[in-house]
CSV table of C-alpha atoms and ligand atoms in Angstrom, one decimal:
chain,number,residue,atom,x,y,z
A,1,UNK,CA,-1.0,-12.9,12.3
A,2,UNK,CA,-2.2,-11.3,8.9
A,3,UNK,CA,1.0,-10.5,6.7
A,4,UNK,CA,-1.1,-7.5,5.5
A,5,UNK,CA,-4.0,-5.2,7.1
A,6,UNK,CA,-5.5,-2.4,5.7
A,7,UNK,CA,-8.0,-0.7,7.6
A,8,UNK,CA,-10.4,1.8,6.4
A,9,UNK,CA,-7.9,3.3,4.4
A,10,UNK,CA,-8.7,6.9,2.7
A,11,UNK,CA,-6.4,7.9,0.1
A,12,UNK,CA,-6.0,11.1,-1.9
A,13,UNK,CA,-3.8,12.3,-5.2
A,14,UNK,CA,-3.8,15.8,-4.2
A,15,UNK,CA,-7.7,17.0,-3.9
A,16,UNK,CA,-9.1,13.7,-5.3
A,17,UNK,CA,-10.4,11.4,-3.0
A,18,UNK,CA,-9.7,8.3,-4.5
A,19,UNK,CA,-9.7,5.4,-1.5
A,20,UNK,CA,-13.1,5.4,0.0
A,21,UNK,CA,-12.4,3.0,3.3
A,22,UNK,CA,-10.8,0.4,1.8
A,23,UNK,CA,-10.2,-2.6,4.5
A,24,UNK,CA,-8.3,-5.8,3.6
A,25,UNK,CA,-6.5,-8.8,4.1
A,26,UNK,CA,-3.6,-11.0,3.3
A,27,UNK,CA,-3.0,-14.0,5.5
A,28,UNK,CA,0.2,-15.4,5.9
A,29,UNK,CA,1.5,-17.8,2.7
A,30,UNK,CA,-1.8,-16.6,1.6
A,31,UNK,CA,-2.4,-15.1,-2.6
A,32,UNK,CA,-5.0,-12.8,-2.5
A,33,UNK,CA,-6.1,-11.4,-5.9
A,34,UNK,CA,-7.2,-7.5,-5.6
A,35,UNK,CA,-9.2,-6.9,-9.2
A,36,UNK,CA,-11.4,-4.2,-10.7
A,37,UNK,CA,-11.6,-2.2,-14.2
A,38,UNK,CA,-9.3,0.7,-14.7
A,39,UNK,CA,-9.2,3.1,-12.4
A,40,UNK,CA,-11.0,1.5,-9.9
A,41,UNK,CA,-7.8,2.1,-7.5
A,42,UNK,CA,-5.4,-0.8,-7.7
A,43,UNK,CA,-2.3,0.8,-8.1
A,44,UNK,CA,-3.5,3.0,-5.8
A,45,UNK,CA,-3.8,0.6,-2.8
A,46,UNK,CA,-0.7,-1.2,-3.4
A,47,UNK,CA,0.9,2.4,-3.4
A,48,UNK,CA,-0.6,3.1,-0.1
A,49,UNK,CA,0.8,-0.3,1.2
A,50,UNK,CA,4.1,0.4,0.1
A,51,UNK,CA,3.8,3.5,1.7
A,52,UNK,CA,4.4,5.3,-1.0
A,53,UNK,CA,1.5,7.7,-1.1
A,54,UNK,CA,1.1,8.6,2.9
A,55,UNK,CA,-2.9,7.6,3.8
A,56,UNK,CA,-5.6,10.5,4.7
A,57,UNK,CA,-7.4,7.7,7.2
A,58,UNK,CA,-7.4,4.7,8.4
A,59,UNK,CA,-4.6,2.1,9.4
A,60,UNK,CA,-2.1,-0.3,7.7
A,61,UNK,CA,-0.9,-3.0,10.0
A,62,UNK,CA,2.4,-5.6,8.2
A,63,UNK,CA,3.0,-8.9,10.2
A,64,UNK,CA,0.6,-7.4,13.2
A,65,UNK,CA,3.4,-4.1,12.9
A,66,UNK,CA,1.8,-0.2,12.5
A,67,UNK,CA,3.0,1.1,9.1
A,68,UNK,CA,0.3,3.6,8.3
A,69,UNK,CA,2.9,6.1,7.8
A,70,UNK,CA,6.1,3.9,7.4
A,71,UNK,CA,8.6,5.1,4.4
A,72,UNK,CA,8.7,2.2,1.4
A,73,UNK,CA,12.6,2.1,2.1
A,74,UNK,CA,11.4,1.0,6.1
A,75,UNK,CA,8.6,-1.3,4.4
A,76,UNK,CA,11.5,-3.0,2.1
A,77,UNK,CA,13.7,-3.6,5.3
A,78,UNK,CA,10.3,-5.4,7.2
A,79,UNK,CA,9.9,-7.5,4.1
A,80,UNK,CA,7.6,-6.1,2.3
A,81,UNK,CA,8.4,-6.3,-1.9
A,82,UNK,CA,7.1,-4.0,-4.3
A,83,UNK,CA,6.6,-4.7,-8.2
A,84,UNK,CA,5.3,-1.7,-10.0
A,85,UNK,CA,3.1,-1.6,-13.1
A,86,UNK,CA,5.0,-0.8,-16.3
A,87,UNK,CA,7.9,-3.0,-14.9
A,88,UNK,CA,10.7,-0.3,-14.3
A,89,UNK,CA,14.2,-1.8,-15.5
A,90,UNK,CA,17.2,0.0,-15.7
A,91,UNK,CA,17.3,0.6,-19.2
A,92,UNK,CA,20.8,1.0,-19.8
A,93,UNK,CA,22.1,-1.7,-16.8
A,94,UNK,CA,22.9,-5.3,-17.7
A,95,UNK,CA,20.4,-8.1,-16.4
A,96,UNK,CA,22.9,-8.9,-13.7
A,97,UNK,CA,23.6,-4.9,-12.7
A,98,UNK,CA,19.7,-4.7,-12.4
A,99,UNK,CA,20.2,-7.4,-9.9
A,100,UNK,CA,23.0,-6.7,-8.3
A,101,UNK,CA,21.6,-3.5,-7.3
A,102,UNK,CA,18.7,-5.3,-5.2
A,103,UNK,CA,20.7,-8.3,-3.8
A,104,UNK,CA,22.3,-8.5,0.1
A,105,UNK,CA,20.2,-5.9,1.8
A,106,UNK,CA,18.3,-8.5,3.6
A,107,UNK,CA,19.2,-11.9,4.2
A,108,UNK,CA,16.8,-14.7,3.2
A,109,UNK,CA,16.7,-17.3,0.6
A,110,UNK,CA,16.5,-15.9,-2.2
A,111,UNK,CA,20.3,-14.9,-3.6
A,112,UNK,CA,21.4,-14.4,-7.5
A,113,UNK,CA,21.6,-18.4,-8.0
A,114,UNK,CA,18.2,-18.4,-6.5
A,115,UNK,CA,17.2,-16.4,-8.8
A,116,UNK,CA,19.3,-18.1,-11.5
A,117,UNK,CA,17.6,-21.2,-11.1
A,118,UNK,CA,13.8,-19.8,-10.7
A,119,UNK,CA,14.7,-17.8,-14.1
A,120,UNK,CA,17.1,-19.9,-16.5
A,121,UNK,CA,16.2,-17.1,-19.2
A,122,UNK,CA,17.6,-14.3,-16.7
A,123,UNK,CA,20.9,-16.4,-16.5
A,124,UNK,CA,21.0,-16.7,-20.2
A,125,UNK,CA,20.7,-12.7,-21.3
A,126,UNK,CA,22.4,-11.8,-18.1
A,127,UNK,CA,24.8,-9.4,-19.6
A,128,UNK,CA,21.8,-7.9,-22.4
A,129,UNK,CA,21.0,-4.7,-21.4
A,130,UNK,CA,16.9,-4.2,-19.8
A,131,UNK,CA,16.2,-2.3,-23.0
A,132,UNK,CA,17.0,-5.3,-25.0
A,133,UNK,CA,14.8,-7.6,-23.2
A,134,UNK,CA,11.1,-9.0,-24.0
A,135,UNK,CA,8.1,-7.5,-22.1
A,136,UNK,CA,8.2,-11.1,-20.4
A,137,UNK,CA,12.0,-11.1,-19.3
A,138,UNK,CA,11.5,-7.9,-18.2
A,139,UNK,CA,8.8,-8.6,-16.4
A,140,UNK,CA,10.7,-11.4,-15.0
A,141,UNK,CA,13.6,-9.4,-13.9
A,142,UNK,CA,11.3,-6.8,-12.0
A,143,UNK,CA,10.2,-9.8,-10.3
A,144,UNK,CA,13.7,-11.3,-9.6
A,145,UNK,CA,14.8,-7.8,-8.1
A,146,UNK,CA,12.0,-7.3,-5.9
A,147,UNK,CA,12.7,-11.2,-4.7
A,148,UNK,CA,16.6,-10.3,-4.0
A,149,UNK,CA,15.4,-7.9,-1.0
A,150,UNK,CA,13.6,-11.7,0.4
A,151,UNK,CA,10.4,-10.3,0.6
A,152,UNK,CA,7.6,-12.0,3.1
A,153,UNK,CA,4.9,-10.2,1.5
A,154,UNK,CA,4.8,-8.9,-2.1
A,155,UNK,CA,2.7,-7.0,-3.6
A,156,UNK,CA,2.6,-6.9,-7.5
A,157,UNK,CA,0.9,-4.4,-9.8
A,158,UNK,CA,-0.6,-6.2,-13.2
A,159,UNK,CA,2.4,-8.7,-13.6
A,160,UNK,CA,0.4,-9.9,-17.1
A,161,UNK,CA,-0.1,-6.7,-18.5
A,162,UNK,CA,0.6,-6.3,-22.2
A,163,UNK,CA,2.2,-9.6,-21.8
A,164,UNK,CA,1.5,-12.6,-24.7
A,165,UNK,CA,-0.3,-15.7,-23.0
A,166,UNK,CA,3.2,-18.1,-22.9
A,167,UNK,CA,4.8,-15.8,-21.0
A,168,UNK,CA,1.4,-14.6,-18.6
A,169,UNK,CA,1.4,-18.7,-18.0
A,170,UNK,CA,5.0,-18.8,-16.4
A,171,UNK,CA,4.7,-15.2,-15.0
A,172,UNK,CA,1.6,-17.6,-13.2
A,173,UNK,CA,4.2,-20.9,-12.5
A,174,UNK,CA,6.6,-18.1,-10.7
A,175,UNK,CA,3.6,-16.6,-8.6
A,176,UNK,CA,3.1,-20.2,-7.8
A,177,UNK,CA,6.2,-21.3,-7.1
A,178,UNK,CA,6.6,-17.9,-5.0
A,179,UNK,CA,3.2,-19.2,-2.6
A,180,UNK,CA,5.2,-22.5,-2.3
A,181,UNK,CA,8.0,-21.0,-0.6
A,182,UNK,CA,5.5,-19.3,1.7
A,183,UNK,CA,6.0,-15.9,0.4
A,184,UNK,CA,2.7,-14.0,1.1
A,185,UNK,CA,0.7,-12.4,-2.0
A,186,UNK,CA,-0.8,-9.6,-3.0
A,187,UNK,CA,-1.4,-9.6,-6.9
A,188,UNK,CA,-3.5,-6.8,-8.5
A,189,UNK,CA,-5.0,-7.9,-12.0
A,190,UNK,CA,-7.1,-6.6,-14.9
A,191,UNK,CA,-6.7,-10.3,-16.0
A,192,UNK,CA,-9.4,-12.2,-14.0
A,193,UNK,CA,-8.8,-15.6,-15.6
A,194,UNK,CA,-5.1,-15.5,-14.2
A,195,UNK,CA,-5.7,-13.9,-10.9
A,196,UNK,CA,-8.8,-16.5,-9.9
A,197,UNK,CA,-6.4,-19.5,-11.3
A,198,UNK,CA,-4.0,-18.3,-8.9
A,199,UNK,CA,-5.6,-16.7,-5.8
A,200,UNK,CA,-6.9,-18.3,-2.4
A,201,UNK,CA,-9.2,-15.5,-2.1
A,202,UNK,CA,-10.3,-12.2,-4.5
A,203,UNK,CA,-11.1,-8.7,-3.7
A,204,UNK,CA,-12.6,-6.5,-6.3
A,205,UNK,CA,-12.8,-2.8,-6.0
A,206,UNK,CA,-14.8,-0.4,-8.2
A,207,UNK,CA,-14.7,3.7,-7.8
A,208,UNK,CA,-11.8,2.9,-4.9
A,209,UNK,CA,-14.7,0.6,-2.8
A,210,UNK,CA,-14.4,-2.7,-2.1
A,211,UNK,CA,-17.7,-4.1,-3.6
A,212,UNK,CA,-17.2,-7.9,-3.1
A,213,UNK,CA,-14.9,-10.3,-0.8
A,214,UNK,CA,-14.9,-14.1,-1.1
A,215,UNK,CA,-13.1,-17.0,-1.6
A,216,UNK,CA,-11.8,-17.0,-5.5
A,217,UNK,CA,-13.3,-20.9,-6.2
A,218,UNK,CA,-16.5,-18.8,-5.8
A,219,UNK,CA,-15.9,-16.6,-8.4
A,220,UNK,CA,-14.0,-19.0,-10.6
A,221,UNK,CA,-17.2,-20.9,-11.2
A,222,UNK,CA,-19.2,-17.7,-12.0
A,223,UNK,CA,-18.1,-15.5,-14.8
A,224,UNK,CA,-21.0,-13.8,-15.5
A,225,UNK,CA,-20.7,-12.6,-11.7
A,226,UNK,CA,-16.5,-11.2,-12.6
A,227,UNK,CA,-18.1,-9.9,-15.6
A,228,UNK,CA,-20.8,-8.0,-13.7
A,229,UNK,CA,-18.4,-6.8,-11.2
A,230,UNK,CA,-15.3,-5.9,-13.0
A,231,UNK,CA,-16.4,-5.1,-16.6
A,232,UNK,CA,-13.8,-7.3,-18.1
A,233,UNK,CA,-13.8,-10.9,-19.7
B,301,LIG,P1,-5.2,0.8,-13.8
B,301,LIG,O1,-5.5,-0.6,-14.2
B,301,LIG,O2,-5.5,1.8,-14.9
B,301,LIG,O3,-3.8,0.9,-13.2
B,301,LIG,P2,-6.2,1.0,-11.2
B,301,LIG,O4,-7.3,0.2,-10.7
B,301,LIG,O5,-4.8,0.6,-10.8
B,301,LIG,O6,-6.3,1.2,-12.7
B,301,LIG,P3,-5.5,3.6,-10.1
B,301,LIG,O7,-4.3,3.7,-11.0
B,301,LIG,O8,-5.3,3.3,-8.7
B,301,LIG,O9,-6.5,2.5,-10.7
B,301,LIG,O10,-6.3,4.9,-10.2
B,301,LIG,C1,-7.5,5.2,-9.4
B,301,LIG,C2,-8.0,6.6,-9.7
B,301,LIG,O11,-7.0,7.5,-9.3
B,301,LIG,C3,-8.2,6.8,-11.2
B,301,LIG,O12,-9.4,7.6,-11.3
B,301,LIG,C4,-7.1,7.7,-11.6
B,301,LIG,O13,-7.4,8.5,-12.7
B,301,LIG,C5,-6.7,8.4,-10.4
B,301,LIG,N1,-5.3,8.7,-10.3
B,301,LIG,C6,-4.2,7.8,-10.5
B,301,LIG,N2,-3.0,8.4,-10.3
B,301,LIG,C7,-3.3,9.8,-10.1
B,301,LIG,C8,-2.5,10.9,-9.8
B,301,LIG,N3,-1.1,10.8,-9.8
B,301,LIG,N4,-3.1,12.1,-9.7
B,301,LIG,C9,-4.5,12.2,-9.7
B,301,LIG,N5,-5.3,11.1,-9.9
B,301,LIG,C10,-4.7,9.9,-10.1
């Protein structure tokens, strides 16, 4: 069973077609990377999997289960964890009231000490407000509240971004530790290096079309070819 499907998707903002038949995969305990310049409809697609913006066509499928047009409060409940772009902290919340707010709604193995351990920095500014935190440690805690609600399947928007390269390397020993728990992956990255260090297999999307679909040890080996087909690095 695939932990994620998407098939043929079409998505619009409004009059703007944006998703032009997007089809995908995520196998279970699987990484996949889903890259592409800016704009090329990242956010987008992990928005449609969340079921936050509703498709036009085409099917979603989560553990073998239609979700085309299933609420992101219903996708949370299956197991599926979201972790927007730009983080999204509660500002004025301690560390530990952002967490609080995400933990017991569905049982699994991931509980505050969990999270505690995974993050010793979360532990040590646990009563520092989100607006006093680093870009990391709050990247860090968006990731800790999206694991409270014991995702299966979690899909992250640009976990790296705007992030200084100690802190992109253990956002990347979290992702990893995440896979080792058998938590299944969907990570979309402007950062190629990190995303084909991390991935099993890559997707890369231009002008909301998939225009390649391989194993990432291909691309790893190839720059010139991410260069050609994401604009970037
Ligand atoms: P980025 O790295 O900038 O987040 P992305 O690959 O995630 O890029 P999307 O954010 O999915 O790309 O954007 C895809 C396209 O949809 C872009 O052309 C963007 O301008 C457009 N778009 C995004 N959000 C909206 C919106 N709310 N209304 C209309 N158009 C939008």
């Amino acid at each position: 069973m695939k932990a994620l499907e998407l098939r043929e998707v079409g998505a619009y903002y409004g009059q703007s077609h944006i998703l032009h038949g997007v089809s995908l995969e995520v196998g279970e305990g699987e990484l996949v990377a889903l890259l592409g310049r800016n704009g090329a409809g990242k956010t987008t697609t992990l928005r449609t999997a969340m079921g936050l913006l509703p498709p036009r066509r085409g099917r979603i499928l989560v553990f073998g289960r239609e979700t085309t047009h299933t609420p992101p409060h219903r996708l949370a409940l299956l197991g599926v964890g979201y972790v927007p772009e730009g983080r999204r902290v509660f500002p004025y919340l301690t560390v530990e009231e952002n967490l609080r707010l995400s933990a017991g709604k569905r049982p699994g193995p991931f509980d505050l000490r969990r999270i505690y351990t995974l993050f010793p920095r979360l532990e040590e500014r646990r009563h520092h407000l989100g607006r006093q935190l680093s870009g990391g440690e709050q990247e860090m805690l968006a990731i800790a509240r999206a694991l409270l609600l014991n995702p299966r399947l979690l899909l992250l928007d640009e976990p790296s971004q705007g992030l200084a390269p100690l802190v992109v390397r253990q956002v990347a020993e979290v992702l990893k530790a995440l896979k080792r728990e058998g938590v299944s992956l969907l990570l979309a990255e402007q950062n190629a290096h990190l995303a084909l260090g991390l991935a099993d297999r890559v997707y890369v999307l231009d002008d909301g079309r998939v225009v390649h679909a391989g194993p990432a040890a291909e691309l790893r080996e190839d720059p010139e070819r991410v260069r050609a087909l994401t604009g970037v690095r």
